[in-house]
Short mmCIF file of C-alpha atoms and ligand atoms in Angstrom, two decimals:
data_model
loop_
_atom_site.label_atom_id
_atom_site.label_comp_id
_atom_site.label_asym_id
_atom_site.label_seq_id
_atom_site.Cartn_x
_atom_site.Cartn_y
_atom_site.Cartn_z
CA UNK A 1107 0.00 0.00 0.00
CA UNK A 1108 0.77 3.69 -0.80
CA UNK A 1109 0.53 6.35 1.61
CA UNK A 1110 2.44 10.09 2.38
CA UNK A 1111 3.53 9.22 6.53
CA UNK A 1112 3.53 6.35 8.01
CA UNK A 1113 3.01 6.38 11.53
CA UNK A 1114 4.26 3.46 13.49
CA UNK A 1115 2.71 2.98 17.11
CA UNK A 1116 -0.70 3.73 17.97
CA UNK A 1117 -0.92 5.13 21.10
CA UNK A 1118 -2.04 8.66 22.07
CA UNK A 1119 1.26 10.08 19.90
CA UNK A 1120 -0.03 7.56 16.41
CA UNK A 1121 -3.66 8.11 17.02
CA UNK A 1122 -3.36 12.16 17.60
CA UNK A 1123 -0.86 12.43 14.66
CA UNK A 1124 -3.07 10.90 12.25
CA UNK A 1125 -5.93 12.15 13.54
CA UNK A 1126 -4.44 15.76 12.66
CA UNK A 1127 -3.11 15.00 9.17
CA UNK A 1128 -6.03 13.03 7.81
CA UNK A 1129 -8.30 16.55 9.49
CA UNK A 1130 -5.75 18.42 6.82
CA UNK A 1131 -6.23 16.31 3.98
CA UNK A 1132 -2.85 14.20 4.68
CA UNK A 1133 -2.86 10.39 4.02
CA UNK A 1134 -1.27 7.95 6.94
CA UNK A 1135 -1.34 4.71 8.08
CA UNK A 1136 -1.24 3.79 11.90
CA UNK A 1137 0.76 0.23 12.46
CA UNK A 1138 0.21 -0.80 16.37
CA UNK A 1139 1.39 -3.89 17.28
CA UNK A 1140 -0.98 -4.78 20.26
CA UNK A 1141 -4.77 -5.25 19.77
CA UNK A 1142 -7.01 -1.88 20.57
CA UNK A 1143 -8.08 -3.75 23.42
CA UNK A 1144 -4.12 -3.61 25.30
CA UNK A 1145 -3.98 -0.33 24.10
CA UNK A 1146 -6.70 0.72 26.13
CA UNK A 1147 -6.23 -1.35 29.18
CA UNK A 1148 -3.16 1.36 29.89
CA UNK A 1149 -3.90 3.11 33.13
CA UNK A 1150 -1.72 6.63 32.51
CA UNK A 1151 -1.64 9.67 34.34
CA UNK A 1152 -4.68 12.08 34.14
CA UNK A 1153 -3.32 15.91 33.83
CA UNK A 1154 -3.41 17.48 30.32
CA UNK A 1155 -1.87 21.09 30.21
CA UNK A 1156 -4.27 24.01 28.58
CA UNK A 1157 -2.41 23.33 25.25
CA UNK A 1158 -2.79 19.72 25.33
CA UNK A 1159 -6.49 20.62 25.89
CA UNK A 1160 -6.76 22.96 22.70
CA UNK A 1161 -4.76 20.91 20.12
CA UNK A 1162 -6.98 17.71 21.57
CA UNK A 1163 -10.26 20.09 20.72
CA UNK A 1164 -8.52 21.38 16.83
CA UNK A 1165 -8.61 17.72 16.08
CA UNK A 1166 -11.99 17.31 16.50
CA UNK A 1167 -11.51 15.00 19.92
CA UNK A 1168 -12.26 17.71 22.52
CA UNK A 1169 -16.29 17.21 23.12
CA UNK A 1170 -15.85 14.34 25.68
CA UNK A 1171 -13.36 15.99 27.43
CA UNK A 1172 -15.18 19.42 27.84
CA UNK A 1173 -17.87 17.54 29.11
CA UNK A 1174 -16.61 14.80 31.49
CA UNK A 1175 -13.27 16.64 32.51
CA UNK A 1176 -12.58 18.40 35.53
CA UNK A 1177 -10.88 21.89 35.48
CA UNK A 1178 -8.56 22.69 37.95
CA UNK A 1179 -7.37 25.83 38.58
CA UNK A 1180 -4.74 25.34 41.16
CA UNK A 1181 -2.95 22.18 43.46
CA UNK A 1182 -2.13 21.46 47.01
CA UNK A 1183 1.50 21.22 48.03
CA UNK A 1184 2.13 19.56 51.44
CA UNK A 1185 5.32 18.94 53.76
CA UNK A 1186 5.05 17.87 57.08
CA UNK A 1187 1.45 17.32 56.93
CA UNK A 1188 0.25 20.28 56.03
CA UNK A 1189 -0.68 21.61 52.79
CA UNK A 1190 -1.21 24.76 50.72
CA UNK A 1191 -2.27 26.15 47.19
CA UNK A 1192 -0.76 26.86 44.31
CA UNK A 1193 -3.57 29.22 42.32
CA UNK A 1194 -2.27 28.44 38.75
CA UNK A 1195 -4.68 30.87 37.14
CA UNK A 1196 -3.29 33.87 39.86
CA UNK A 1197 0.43 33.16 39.14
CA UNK A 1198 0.12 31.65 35.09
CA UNK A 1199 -3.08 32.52 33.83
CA UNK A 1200 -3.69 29.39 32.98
CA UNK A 1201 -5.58 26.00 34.80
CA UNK A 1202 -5.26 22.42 33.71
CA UNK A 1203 -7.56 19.70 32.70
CA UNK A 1204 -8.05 16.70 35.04
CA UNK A 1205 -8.97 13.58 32.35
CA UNK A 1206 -7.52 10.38 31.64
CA UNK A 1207 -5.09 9.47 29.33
CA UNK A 1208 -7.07 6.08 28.64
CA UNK A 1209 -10.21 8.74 27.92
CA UNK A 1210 -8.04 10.50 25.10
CA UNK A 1211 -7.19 7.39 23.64
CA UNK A 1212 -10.40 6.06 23.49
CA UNK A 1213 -11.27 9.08 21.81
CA UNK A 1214 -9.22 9.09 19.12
CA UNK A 1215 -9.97 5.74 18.33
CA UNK A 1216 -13.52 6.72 18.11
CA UNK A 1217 -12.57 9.54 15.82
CA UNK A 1218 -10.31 7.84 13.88
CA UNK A 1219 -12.49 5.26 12.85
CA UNK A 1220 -15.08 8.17 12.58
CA UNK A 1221 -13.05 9.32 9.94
CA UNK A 1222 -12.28 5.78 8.82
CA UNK A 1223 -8.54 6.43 9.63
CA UNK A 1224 -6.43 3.39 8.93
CA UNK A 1225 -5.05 1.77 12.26
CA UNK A 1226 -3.80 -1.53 11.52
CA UNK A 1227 -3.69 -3.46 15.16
CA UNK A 1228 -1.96 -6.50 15.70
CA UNK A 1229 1.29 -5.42 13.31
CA UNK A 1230 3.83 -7.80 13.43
CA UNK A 1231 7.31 -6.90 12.90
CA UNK A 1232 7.12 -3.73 12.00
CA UNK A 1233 10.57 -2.50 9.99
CA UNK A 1234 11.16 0.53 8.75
CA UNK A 1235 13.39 1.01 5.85
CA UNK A 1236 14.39 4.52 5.54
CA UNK A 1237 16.50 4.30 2.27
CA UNK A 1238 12.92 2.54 0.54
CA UNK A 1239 10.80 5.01 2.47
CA UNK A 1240 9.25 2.25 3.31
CA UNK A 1241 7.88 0.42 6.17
CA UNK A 1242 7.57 -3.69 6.41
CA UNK A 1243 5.32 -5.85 8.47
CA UNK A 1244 3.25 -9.03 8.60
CA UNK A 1245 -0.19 -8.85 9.42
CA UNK A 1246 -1.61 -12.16 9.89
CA UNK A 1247 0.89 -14.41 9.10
CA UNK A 1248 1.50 -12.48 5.65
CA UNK A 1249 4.23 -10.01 4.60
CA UNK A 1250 3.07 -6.45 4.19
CA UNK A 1251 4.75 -2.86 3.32
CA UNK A 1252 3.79 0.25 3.26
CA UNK A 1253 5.70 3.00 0.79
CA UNK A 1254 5.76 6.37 2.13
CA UNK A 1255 7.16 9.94 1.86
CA UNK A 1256 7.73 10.23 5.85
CA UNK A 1257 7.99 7.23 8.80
CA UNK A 1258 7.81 8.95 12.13
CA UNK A 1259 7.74 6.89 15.47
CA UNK A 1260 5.53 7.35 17.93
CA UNK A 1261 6.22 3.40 19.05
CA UNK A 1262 7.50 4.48 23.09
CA UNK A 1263 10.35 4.03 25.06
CA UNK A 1264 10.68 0.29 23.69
CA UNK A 1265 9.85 0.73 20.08
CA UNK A 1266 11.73 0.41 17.21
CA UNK A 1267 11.77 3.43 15.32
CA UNK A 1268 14.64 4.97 17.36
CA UNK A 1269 16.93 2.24 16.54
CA UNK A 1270 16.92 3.24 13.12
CA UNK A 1271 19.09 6.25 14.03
CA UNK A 1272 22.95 5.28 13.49
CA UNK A 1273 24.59 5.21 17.08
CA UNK A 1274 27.33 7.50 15.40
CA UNK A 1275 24.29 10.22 15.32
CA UNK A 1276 21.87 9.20 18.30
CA UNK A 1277 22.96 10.46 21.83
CA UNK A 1278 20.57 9.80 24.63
CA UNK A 1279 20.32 11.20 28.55
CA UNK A 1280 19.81 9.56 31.14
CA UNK A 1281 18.76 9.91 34.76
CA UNK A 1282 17.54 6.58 37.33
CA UNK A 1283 15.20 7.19 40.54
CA UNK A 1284 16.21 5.09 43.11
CA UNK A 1285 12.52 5.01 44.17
CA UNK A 1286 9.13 3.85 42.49
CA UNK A 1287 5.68 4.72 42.60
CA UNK A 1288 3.03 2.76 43.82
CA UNK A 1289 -0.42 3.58 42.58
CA UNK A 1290 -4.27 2.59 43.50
CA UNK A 1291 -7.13 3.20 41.63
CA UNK A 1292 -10.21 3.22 43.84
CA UNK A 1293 -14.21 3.43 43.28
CA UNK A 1294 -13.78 6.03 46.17
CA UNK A 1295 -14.98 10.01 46.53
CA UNK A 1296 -11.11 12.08 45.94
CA UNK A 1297 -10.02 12.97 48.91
CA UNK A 1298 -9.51 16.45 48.04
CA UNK A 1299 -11.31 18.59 44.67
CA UNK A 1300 -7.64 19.09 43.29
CA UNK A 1301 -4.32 17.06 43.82
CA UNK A 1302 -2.17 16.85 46.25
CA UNK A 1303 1.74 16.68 46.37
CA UNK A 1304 3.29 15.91 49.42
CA UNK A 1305 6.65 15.35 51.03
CA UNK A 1306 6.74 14.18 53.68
CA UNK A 1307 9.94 11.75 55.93
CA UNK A 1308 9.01 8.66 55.03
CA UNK A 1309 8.24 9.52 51.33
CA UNK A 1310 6.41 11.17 48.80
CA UNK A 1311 2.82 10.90 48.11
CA UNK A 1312 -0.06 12.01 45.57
CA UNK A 1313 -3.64 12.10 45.68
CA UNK A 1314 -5.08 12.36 41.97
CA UNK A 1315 -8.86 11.45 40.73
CA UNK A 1316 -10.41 10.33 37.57
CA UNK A 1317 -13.75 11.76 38.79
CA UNK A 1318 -15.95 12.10 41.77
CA UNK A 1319 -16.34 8.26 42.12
CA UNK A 1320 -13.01 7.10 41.04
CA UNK A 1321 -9.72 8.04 42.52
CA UNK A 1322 -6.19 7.98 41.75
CA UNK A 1323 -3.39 7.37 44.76
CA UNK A 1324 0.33 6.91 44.68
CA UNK A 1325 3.20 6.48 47.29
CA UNK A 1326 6.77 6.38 46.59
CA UNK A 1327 8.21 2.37 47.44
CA UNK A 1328 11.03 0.88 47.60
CA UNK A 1329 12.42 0.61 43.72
CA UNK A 1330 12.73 -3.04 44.61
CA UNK A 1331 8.81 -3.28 45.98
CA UNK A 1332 6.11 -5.24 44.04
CA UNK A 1333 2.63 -5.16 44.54
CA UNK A 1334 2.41 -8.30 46.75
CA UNK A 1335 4.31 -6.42 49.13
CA UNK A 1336 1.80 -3.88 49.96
CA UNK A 1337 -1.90 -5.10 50.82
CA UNK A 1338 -4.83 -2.40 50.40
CA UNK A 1339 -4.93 -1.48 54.20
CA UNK A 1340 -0.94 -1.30 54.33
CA UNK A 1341 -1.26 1.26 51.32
CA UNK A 1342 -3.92 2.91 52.69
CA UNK A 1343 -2.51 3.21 56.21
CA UNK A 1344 1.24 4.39 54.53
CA UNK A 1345 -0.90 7.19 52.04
CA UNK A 1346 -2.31 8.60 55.37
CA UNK A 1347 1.03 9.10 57.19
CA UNK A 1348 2.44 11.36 54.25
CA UNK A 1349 -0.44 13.19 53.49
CA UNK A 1350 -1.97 16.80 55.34
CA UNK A 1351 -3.69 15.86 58.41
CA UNK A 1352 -7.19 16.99 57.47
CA UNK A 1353 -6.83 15.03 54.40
CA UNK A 1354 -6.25 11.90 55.96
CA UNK A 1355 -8.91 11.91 58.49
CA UNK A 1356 -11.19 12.65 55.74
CA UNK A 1357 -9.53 10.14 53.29
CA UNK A 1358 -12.20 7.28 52.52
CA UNK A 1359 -11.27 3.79 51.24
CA UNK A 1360 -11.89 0.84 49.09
CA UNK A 1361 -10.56 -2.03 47.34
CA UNK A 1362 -7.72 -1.47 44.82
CA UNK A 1363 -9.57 -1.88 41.49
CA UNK A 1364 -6.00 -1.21 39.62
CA UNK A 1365 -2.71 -1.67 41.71
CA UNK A 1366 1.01 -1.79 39.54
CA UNK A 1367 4.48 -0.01 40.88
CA UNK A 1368 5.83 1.65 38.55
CA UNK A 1369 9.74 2.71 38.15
CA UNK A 1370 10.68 6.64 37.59
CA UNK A 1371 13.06 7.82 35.23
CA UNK A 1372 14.55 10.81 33.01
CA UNK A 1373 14.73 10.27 29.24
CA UNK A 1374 15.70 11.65 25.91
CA UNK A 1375 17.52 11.07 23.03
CA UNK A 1376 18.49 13.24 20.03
CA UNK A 1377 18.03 14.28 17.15
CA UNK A 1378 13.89 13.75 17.18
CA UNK A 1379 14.39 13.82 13.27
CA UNK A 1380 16.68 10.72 10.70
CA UNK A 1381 16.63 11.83 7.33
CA UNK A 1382 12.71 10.87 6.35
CA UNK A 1383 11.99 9.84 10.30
CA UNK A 1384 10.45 11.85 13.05
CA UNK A 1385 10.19 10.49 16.36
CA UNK A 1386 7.22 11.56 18.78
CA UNK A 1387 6.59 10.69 22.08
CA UNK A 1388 7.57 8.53 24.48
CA UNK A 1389 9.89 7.26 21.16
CA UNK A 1390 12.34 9.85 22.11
CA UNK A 1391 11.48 11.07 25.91
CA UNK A 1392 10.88 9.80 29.26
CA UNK A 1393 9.43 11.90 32.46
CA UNK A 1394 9.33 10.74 36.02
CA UNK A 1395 5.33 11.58 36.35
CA UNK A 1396 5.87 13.93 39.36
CA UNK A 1397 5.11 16.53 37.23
CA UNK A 1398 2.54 15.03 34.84
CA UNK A 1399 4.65 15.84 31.66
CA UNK A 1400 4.51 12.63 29.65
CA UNK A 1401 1.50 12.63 27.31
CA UNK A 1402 1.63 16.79 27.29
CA UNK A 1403 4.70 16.55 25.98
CA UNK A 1404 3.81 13.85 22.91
CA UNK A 1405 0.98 16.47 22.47
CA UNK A 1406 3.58 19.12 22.31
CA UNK A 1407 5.82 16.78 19.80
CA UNK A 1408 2.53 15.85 17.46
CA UNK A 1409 1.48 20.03 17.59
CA UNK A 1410 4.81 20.76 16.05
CA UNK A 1411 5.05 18.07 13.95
CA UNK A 1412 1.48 18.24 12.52
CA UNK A 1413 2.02 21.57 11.83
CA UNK A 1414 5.49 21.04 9.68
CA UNK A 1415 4.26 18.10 7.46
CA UNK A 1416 0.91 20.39 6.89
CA UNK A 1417 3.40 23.40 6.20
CA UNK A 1418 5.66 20.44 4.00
CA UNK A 1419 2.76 19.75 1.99
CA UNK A 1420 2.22 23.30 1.10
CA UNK A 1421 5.43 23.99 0.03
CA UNK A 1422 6.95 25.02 3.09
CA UNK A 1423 10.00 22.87 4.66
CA UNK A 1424 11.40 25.02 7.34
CA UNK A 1425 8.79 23.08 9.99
CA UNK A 1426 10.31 20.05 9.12
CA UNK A 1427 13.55 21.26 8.95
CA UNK A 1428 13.50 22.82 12.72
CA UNK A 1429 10.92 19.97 14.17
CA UNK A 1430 13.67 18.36 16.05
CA UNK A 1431 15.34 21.63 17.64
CA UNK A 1432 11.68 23.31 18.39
CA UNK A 1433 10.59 19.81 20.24
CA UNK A 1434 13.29 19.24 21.92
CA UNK A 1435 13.57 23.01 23.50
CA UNK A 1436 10.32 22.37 25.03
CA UNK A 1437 10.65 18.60 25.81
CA UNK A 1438 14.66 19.93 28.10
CA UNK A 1439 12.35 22.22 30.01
CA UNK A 1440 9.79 19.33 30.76
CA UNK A 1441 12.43 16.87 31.94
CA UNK A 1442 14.22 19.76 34.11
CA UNK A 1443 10.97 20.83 36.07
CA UNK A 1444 9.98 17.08 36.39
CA UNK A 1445 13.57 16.57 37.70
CA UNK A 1446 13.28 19.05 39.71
CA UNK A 1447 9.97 18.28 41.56
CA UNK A 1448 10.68 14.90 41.60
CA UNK A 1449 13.97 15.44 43.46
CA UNK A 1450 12.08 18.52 45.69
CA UNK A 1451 9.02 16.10 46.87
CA UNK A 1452 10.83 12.36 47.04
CA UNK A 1453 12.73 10.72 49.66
CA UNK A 1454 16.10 9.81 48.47
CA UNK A 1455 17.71 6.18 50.31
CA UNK A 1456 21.13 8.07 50.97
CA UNK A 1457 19.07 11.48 52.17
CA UNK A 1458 19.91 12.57 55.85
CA UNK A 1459 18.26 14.84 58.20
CA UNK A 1460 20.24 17.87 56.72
CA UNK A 1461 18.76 16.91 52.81
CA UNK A 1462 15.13 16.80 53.79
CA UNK A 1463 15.14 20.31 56.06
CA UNK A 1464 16.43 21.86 52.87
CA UNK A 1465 13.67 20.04 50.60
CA UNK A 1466 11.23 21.56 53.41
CA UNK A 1467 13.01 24.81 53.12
CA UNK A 1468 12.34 24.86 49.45
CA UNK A 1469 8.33 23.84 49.98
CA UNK A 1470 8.34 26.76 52.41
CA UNK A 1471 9.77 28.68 50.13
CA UNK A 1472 7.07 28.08 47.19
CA UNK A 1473 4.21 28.96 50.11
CA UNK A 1474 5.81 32.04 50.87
CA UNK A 1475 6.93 33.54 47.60
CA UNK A 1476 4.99 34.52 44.77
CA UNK A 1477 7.69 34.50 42.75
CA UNK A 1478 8.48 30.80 43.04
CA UNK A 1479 4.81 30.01 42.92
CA UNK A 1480 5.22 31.58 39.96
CA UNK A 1481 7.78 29.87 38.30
CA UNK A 1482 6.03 26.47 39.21
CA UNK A 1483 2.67 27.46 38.15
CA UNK A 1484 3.80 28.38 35.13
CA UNK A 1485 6.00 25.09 34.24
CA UNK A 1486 2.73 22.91 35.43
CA UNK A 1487 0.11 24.49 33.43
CA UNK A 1488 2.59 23.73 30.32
CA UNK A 1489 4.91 26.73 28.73
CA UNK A 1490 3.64 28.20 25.32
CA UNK A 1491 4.10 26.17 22.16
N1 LIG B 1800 5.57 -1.73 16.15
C1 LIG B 1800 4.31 -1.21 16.27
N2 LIG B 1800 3.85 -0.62 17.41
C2 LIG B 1800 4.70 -0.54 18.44
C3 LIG B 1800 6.03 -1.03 18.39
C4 LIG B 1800 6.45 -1.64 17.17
N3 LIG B 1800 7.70 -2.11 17.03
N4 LIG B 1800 6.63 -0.80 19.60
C5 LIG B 1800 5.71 -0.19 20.36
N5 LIG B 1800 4.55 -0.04 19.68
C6 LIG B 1800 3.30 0.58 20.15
C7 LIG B 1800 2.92 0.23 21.57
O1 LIG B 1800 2.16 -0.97 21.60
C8 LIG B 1800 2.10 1.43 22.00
O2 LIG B 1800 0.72 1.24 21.78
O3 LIG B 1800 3.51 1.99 20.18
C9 LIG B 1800 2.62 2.57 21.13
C10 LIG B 1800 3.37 3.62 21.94
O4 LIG B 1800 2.44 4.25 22.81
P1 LIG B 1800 2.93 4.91 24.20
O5 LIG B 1800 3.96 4.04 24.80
O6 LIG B 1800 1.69 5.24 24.98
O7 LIG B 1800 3.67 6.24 23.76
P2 LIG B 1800 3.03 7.60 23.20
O8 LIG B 1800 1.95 7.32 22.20
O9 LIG B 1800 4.20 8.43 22.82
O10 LIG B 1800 2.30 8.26 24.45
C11 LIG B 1800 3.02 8.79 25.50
O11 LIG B 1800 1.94 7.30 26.97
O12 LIG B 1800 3.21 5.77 28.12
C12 LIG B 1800 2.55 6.94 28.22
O13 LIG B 1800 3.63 8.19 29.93
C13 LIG B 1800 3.47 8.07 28.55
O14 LIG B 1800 1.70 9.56 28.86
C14 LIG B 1800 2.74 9.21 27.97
C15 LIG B 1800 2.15 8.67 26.71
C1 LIG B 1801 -2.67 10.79 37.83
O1 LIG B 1801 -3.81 11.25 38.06
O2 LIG B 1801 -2.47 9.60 37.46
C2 LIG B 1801 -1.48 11.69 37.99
C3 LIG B 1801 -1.68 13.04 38.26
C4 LIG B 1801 -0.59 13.88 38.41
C5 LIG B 1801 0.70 13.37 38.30
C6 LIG B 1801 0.91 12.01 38.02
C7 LIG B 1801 -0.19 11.17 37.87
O3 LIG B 1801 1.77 14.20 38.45
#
């Protein structure tokens, strides 16, 4: 088959991507490897920047959001057990949009088929060639490929686009946690109408929602924890030790419907562009989710990108041409405020007294000043494209 980008992965990155072209009159074909179903069994984090919000809305896959989302305007930080607010439309203008990653991607599979956009599921070995322009794969049990004037990878962190980049060109940065999170998903009432971060001695902890039946916990563990190690009360009991007061004597809850640990870590390789490949995504970045960058920033790669195959298409290469430098400029400033509030809210194993009074001094600091409040307002809410 024939068709102008081929888009390997189909994930939120894929979907979005060729959700946007096919809107602009651009052919593409989506080749995921797992079945829709897998795809959608994901449970991701929940916090889409303003931006994320509007380029979900230009392609057409805003409705459901605008309806069943929640829009926060600020979040709690806590230390010690006590909390306080971070007003992100006082300091940034700006609030953010409290709705599932699952819900987006169930969206733009809707749309997508809406459209009758071609996602093949269930792609086996999927090759690119980049000196065909092509892209191989077998789709039950029979050889396939797809010729094409642009492959870009939006296949995540494991995927195989990026190994198509020669290792005398690719460098990639990297940065371990020692420390995982833990999350529980609970048919429970959120503890608190907007999130809350807090560090606290023993470790950090979140309080998130997916809506006002359905909530979304996490403490830090361990790296070397699993889930058998940590029954529902044991999780329950830890969550209330780290969180404000008040918010643990109001804290109701409930079985784990969805328990997994998860490991944290700092990612990103360059360039995001190979000759006639683009990657998007997860492809070429990893957050820690402290600061709920991930999907806003494959949003961020698929605006750009959308944008400079449109402007390619019209004549007009210097999107293409700049793609990797733009993306990457805002993708550094991602991975340095998730750094940084993931090292400013976490316990660290070889921390000592000294190390968490200044990590308190620094909380204190962001309730005090409005300039700091500032600066981390205006890094959640998501920086201008
Ligand atoms: N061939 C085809 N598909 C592949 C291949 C491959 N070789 N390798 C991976 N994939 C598919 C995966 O099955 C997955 O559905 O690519 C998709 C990549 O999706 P994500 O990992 O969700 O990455 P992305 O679409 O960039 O979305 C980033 O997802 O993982 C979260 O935290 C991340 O929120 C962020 C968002
Ligand atoms: C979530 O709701 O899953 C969530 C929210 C904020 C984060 C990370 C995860 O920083």
């Amino acid at each position: 088959m024939r068709t102008q980008v081929c888009i390997i992965g189909g994930g939120p990155s894929g979907l979005l991507l060729s959700q946007l072209l096919h809107r602009a009159g651009i052919d593409t074909v989506v080749l995921e490897r797992s079945t829709r179903a897998h795809v959608l069994s994901r449970i991701r984090a929940g916090v889409l920047e303003w931006g994320s919000t509007e380029v979900l809305r230009q392609a057409g896959v805003g409705a459901r959001m605008d309806r069943e989302g929640f829009v926060h305007s600020g979040t709690y930080i806590a230390a010690r057990n006590r909390g306080f607010r971070i007003d992100f439309q006082e300091r940034a203008g700006k609030s953010i949009m409290v709705y599932g990653q699952t819900e987006v991607t169930h969206d733009l599979y809707a749309a997508r088929d809406a459209m009758g956009g071609i996602v093949i599921d269930e792609a086996a070995d999927v090759t690119p060639h980049l000196d065909e322009s092509a892209v191989t794969f077998v789709k039950d049990g029979r050889g396939e490929r797809v010729d094409c004037d642009f492959i870009v990878g939006c296949d995540g962190s494991h995927g195989v686009s990026r190994t198509c980049i020669p290792a005398d060109v690719l460098k990639t940065y990297e940065r371990h946690y020692p420390f995982g999170w833990l999350g529980v998903l609970s048919e429970t009432p959120p503890v608190s109408e907007e999130l809350i971060y807090a560090n606290h001695s023993r470790g950090f902890a979140l309080c998130s929602m997916r809506n006002q039946h359905l909530s979304r916990y996490y403490i830090q563990v361990p790296i070397e924890d699993t889930v058998a190690a940590w029954s529902d009360a044991a999780f329950w009991d830890e969550l209330r030790r780290r969180i404000p007061h008040d918010a643990a004597e109001r804290l109701e809850t409930g079985p784990a419907i969805e328990k997994s640990v998860a490991p944290l870590r700092s990612f990103v390789a360059e360039p995001m562009r190979w000759r006639n490949l683009f990657l998007v995504g997860d492809a070429a970045h990893i957050v820690p989710p402290t600061g709920a960058k991930g999907l806003n920033l494959a949003i961020g790669d698929v605006h750009y990108l959308s944008e400079a195959l449109i402007g390619h298409y019209g004549g007009d290469d210097e999107g293409i041409d700049t793609y990797s430098q733009r993306a990457l400029a805002r993708v550094w400033q991602a991975i340095r405020f998730s750094w940084w509030l993931t090292t400013t809210m976490h316990r660290f194993p070889d921390q000592n007294e000294f190390d968490q009074r200044i990590q308190e001094s620094d909380i204190a600091y962001l309730e005090h000043s409005v300039a700091a409040r500032t600066v981390l307002a205006e890094q959640y809410v998501g920086l201008p494209f």
